[in-house]
CSV table of C-alpha atoms in Angstrom, one decimal:
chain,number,residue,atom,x,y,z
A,1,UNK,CA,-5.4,142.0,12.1
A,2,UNK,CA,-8.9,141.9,11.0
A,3,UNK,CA,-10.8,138.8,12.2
A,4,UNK,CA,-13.4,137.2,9.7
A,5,UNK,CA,-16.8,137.0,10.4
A,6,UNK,CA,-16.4,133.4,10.1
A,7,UNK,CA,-13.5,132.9,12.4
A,8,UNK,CA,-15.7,134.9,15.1
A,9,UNK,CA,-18.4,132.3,14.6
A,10,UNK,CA,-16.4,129.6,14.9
A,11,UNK,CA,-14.2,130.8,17.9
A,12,UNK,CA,-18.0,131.5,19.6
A,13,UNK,CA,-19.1,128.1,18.9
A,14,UNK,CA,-17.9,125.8,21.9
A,15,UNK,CA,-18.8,128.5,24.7
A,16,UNK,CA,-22.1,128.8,23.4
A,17,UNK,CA,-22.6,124.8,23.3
A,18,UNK,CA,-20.7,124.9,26.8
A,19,UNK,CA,-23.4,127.5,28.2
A,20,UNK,CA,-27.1,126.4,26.2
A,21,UNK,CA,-29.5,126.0,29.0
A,22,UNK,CA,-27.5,127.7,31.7
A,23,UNK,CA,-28.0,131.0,34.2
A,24,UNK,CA,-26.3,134.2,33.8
A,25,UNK,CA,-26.8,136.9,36.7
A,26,UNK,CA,-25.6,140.3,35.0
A,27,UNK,CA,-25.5,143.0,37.0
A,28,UNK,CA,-25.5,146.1,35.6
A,29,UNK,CA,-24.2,149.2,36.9
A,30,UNK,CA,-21.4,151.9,36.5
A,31,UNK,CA,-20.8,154.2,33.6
A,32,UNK,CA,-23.8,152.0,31.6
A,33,UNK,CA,-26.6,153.3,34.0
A,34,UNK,CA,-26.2,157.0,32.7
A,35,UNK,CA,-25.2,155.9,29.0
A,36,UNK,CA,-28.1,155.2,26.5
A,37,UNK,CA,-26.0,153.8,23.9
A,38,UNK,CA,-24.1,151.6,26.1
A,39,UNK,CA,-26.9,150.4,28.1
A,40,UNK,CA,-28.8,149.6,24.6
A,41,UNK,CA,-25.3,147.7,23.8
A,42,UNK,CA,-25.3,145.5,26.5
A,43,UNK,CA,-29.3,145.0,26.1
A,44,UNK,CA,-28.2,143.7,22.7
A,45,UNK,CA,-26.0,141.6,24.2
A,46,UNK,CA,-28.3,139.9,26.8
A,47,UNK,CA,-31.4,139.2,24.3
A,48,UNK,CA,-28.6,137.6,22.3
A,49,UNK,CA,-27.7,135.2,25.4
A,50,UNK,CA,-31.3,134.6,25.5
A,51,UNK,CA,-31.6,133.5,21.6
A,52,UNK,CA,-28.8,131.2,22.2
A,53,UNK,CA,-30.2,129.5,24.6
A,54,UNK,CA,-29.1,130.7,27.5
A,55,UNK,CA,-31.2,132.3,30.7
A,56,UNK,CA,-29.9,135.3,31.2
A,57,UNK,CA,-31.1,137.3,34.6
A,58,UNK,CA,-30.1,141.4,35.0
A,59,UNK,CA,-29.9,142.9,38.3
A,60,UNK,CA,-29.1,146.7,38.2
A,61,UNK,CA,-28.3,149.3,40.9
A,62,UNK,CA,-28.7,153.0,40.3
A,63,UNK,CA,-26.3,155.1,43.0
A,64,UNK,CA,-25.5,157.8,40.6
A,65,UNK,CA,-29.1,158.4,39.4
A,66,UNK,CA,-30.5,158.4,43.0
A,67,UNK,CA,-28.0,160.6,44.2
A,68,UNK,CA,-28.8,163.0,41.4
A,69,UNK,CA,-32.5,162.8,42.3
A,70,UNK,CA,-31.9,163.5,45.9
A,71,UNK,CA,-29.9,166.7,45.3
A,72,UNK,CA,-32.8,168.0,42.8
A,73,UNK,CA,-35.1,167.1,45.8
A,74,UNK,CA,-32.7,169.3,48.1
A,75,UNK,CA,-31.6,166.5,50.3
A,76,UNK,CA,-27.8,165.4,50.6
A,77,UNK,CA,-26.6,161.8,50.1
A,78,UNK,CA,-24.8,160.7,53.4
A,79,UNK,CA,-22.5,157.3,53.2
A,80,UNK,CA,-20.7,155.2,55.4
A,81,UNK,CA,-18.8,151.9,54.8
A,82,UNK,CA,-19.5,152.8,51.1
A,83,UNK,CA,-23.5,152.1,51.6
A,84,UNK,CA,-26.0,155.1,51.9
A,85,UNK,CA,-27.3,156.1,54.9
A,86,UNK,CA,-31.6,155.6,53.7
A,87,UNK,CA,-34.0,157.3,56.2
A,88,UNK,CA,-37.9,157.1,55.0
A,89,UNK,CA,-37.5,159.7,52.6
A,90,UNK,CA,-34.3,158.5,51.2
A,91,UNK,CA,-35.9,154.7,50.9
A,92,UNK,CA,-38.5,156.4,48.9
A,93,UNK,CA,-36.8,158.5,46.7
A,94,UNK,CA,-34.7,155.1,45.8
A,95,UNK,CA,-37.7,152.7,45.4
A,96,UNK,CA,-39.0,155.5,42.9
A,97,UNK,CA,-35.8,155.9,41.0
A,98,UNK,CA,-35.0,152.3,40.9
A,99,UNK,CA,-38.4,150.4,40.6
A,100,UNK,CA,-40.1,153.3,38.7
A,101,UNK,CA,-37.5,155.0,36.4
A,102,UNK,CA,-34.2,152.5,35.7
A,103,UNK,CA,-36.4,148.9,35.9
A,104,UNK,CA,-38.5,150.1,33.5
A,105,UNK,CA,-36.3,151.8,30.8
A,106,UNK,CA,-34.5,148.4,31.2
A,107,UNK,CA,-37.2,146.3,30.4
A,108,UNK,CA,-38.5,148.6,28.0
A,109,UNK,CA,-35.1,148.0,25.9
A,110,UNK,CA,-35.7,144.1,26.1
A,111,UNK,CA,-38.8,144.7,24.4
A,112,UNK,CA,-37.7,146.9,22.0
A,113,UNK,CA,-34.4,144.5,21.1
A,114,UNK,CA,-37.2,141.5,20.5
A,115,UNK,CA,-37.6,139.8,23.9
A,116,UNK,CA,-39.7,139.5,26.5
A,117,UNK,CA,-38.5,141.5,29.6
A,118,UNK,CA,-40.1,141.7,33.2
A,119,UNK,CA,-39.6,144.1,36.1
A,120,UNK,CA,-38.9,143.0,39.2
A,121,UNK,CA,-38.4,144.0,43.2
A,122,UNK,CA,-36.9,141.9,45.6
A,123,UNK,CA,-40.5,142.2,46.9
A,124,UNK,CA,-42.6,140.4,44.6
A,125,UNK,CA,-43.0,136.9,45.1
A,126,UNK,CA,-41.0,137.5,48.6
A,127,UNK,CA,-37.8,137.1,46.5
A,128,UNK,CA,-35.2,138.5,48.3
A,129,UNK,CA,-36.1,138.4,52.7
A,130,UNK,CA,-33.6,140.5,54.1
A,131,UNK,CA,-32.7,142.1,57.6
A,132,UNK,CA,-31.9,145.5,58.8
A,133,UNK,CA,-28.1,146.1,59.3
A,134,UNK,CA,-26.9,146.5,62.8
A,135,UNK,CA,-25.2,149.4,63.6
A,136,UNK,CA,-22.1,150.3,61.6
A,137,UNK,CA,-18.9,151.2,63.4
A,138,UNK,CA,-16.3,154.1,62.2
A,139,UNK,CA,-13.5,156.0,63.4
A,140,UNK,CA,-14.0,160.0,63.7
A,141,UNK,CA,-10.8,161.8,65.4
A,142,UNK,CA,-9.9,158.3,66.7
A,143,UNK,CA,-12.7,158.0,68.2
A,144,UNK,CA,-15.0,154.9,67.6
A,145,UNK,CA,-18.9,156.0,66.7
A,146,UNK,CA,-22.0,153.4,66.1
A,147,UNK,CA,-23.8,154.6,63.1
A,148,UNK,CA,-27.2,153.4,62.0
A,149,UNK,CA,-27.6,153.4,58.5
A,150,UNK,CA,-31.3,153.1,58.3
A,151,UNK,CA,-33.8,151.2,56.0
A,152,UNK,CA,-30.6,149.5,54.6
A,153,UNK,CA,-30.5,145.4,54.5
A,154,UNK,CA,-28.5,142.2,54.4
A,155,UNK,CA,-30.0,139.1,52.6
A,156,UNK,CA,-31.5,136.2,54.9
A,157,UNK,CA,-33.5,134.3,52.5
A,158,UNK,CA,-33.4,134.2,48.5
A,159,UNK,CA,-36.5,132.0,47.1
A,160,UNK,CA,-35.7,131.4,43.3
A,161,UNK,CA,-39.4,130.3,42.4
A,162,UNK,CA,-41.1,133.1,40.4
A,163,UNK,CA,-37.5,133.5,38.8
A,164,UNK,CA,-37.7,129.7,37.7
A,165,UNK,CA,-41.0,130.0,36.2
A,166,UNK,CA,-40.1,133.3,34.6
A,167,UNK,CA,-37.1,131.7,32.7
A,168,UNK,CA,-38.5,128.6,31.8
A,169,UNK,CA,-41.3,130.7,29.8
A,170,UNK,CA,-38.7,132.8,28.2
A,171,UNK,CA,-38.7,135.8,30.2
A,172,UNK,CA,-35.6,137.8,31.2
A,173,UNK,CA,-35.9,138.9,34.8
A,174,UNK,CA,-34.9,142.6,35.5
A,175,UNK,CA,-34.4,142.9,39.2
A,176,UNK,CA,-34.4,146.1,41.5
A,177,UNK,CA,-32.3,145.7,45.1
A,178,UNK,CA,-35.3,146.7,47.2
A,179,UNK,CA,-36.0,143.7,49.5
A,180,UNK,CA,-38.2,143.2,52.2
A,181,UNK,CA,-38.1,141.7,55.9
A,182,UNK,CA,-40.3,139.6,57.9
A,183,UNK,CA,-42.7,142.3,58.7
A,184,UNK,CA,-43.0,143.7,54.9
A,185,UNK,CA,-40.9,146.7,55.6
A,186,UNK,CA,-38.9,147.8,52.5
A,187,UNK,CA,-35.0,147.7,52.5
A,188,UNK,CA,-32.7,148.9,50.2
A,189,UNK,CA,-29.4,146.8,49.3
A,190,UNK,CA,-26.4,147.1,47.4
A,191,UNK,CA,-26.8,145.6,44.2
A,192,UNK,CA,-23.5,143.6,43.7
A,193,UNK,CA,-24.8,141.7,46.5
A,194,UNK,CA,-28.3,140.9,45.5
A,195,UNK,CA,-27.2,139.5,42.0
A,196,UNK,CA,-24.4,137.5,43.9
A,197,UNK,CA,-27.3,136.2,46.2
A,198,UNK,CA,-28.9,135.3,43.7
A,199,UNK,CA,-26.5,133.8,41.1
A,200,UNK,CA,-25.5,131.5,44.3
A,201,UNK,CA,-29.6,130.7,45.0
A,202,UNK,CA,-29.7,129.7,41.1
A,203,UNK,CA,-26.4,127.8,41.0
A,204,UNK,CA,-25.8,130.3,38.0
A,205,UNK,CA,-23.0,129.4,35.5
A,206,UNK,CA,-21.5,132.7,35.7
A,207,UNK,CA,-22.0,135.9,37.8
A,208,UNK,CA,-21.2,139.3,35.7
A,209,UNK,CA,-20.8,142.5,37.7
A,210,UNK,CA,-20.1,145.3,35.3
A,211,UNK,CA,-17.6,148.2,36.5
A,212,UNK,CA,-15.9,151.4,35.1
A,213,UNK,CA,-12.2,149.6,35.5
A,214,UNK,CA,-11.6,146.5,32.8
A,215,UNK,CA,-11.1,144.6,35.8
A,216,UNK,CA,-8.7,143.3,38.3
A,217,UNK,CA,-5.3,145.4,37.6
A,218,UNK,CA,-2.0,145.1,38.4
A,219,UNK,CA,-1.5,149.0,38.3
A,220,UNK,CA,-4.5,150.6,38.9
A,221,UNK,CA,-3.1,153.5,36.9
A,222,UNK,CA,-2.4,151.0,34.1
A,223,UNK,CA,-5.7,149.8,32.5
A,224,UNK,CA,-3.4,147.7,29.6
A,225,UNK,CA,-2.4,145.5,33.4
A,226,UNK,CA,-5.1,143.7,33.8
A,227,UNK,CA,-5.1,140.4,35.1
A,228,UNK,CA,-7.7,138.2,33.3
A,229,UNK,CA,-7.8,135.2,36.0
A,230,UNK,CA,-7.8,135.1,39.9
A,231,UNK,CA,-8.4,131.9,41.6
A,232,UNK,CA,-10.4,132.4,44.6
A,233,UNK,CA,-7.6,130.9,47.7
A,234,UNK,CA,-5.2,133.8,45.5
A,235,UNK,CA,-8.0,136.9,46.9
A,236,UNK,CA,-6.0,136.9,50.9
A,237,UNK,CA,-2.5,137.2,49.6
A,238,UNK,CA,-3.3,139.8,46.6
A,239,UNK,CA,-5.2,142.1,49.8
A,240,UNK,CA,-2.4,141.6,51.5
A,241,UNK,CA,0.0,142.7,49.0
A,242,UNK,CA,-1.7,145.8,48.0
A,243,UNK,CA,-2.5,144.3,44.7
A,244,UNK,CA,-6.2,144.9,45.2
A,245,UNK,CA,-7.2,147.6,47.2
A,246,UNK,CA,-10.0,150.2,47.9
A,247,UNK,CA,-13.5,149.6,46.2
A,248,UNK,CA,-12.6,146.7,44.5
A,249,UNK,CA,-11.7,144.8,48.1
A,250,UNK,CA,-15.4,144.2,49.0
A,251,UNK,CA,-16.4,143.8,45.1
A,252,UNK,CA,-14.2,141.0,44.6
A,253,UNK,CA,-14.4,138.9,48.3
A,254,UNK,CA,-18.5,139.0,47.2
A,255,UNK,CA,-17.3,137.5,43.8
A,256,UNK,CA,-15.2,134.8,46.1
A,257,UNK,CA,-18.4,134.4,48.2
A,258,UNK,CA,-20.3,133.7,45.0
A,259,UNK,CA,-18.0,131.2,43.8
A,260,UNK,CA,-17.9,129.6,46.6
A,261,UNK,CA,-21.9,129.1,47.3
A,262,UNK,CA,-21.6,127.4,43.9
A,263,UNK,CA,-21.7,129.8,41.2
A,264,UNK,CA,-19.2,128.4,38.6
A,265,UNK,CA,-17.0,131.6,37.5
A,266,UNK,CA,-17.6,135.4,38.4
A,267,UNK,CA,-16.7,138.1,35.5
A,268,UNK,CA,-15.6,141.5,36.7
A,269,UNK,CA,-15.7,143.9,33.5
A,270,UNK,CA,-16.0,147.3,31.8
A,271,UNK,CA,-19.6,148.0,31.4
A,272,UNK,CA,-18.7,150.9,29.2
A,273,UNK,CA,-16.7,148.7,26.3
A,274,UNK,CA,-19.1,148.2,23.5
A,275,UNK,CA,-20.3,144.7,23.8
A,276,UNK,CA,-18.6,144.0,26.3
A,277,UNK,CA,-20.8,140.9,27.9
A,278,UNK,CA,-20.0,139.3,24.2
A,279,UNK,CA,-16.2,139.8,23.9
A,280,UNK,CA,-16.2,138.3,27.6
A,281,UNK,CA,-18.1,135.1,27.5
A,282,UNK,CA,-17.3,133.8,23.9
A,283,UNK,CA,-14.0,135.1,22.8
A,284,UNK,CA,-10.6,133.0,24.4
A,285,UNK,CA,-8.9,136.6,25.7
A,286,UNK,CA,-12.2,138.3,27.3
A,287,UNK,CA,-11.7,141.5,28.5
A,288,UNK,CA,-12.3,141.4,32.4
A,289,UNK,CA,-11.0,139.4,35.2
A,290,UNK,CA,-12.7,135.9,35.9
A,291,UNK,CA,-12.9,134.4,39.8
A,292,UNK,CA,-13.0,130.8,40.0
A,293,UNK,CA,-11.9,127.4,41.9
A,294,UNK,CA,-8.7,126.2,41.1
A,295,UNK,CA,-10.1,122.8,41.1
A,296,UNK,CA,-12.6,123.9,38.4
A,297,UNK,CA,-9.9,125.0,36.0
């Protein structure tokens, strides 16, 4: 059935009352990183948030591209947990992939889609404080080992200033997950969990992490079963189940945390659909899986 440009308008018309003046964290990562037509997409999409009123905020990540940069450089990329092991050199090549190359482009597209983009560190302003991660524990041949995983970080402290005056003057944020601690030394750390910590620092409206799945699914080799709403005190029982396993397991208890430290509702969804920030927030399917309290329903 084809939908009238009027009827599209129309159907937009109370989210975009419902979120004038709000925060939007979008994190941006996945298949969009290494697509330039999908990363101009979703560009579109958030210097269209900003024209409606809305103060949208993009952190992004970069795994993929720093990999690929560390095995030009000769060096192999080493994970455990899912996080990558970051000695000095690997902390470098990072900072200069993701503060030099990907923060840049990104704010560069802003610009060139008609608003006013800035690049930013957790560093500057001492927006993100963070702490080294202790000692991770894994099994090797049944055998319990401690490994260190180097300059990587866990939040302590999130101060929101600079990002309030940048928003109030009409400037859309584009942050890079390279914190710092007390001392000044530079951490790296994963980006789904800097734009939850921040989303919850800014009481954000809504939390988007972008992914290469359409969301929460009930098959995960059935990408027409996704489920488009999980209540937060659901998350337990679904782990339990099997419903939600692997990689989305840590993605979606941070979306729970979130929600919990008062962001109003997370989005999980496909980076790689065209638009797909649009078709989520101000269409009544969407086409991801939202996180929320039942008691905000």
């Amino acid at each position: 059935m084809t939908l009238n440009r009027e009827n599209v308008l129309i159907e937009a018309l109370p989210y975009i009352r419902d979120f004038h003046d709000s925060i939007m964290v979008i994190k941006v990562g996945g298949h969009a990183m290494v697509n330039p037509e999908v990363m101009s997409d979703i560009i579109q999409d958030v210097v269209l948030l900003r024209y409606v009123g809305i103060h949208p905020i993009i952190v992004h990540g970069g795994g993929p591209e720093i990999s690929e940069k560390m095995k030009r450089m000769g060096k192999e990329s080493q994970f455990v947990g899912g996080l990558r092991v970051t000695d000095d050199e690997t902390l470098e090549i990072a900072r200069m992939v993701l503060v030099g190359n990907i923060n840049t482009e990104i704010v560069a597209l802003i610009g060139k889609h008609g608003a006013k983009g800035i690049g930013l560190s957790g560093k500057d302003g001492k927006m993100i404080i963070a702490k080294k991660k202790p000692f991770q524990k894994i099994m090797i041949e049944n055998v319990e080992h401690e490994v260190d995983l180097g300059w990587v970080g866990d939040t302590e402290i999130i101060n929101p200033e600079l990002l309030n005056i940048l928003i109030r003057e009409g400037y859309i944020p584009v942050i890079s997950p390279i914190a710092m601690d007390v001392s000044g030394k530079a951490l790296n750390i994963n980006a789904d969990t800097v734009a939850g910590d921040i989303a919850a620092a800014l009481k954000a409206k809504k939390l988007i992490l972008m992914t290469d799945v359409p969301g929460l699914l009930r098959d995960i080799n059935d990408r027409s079963s996704r489920i488009s709403r999980v209540a937060i005190d659901e998350i337990d029982d679904m782990v339990d189940s099997g419903l939600i396993s692997g990689g989305m397991i840590p993605k979606i208890r941070s979306a729970a945390g979130s929600v919990t430290s008062g962001v109003e509702k997370i989005h999980i969804i496909d980076g790689s659909i065209s638009h797909s920030v649009l078709l989520e927030l101000f269409t009544d399917t969407g086409i991801g899986t939202m996180v929320y309290k039942k008691e905000d329903e």
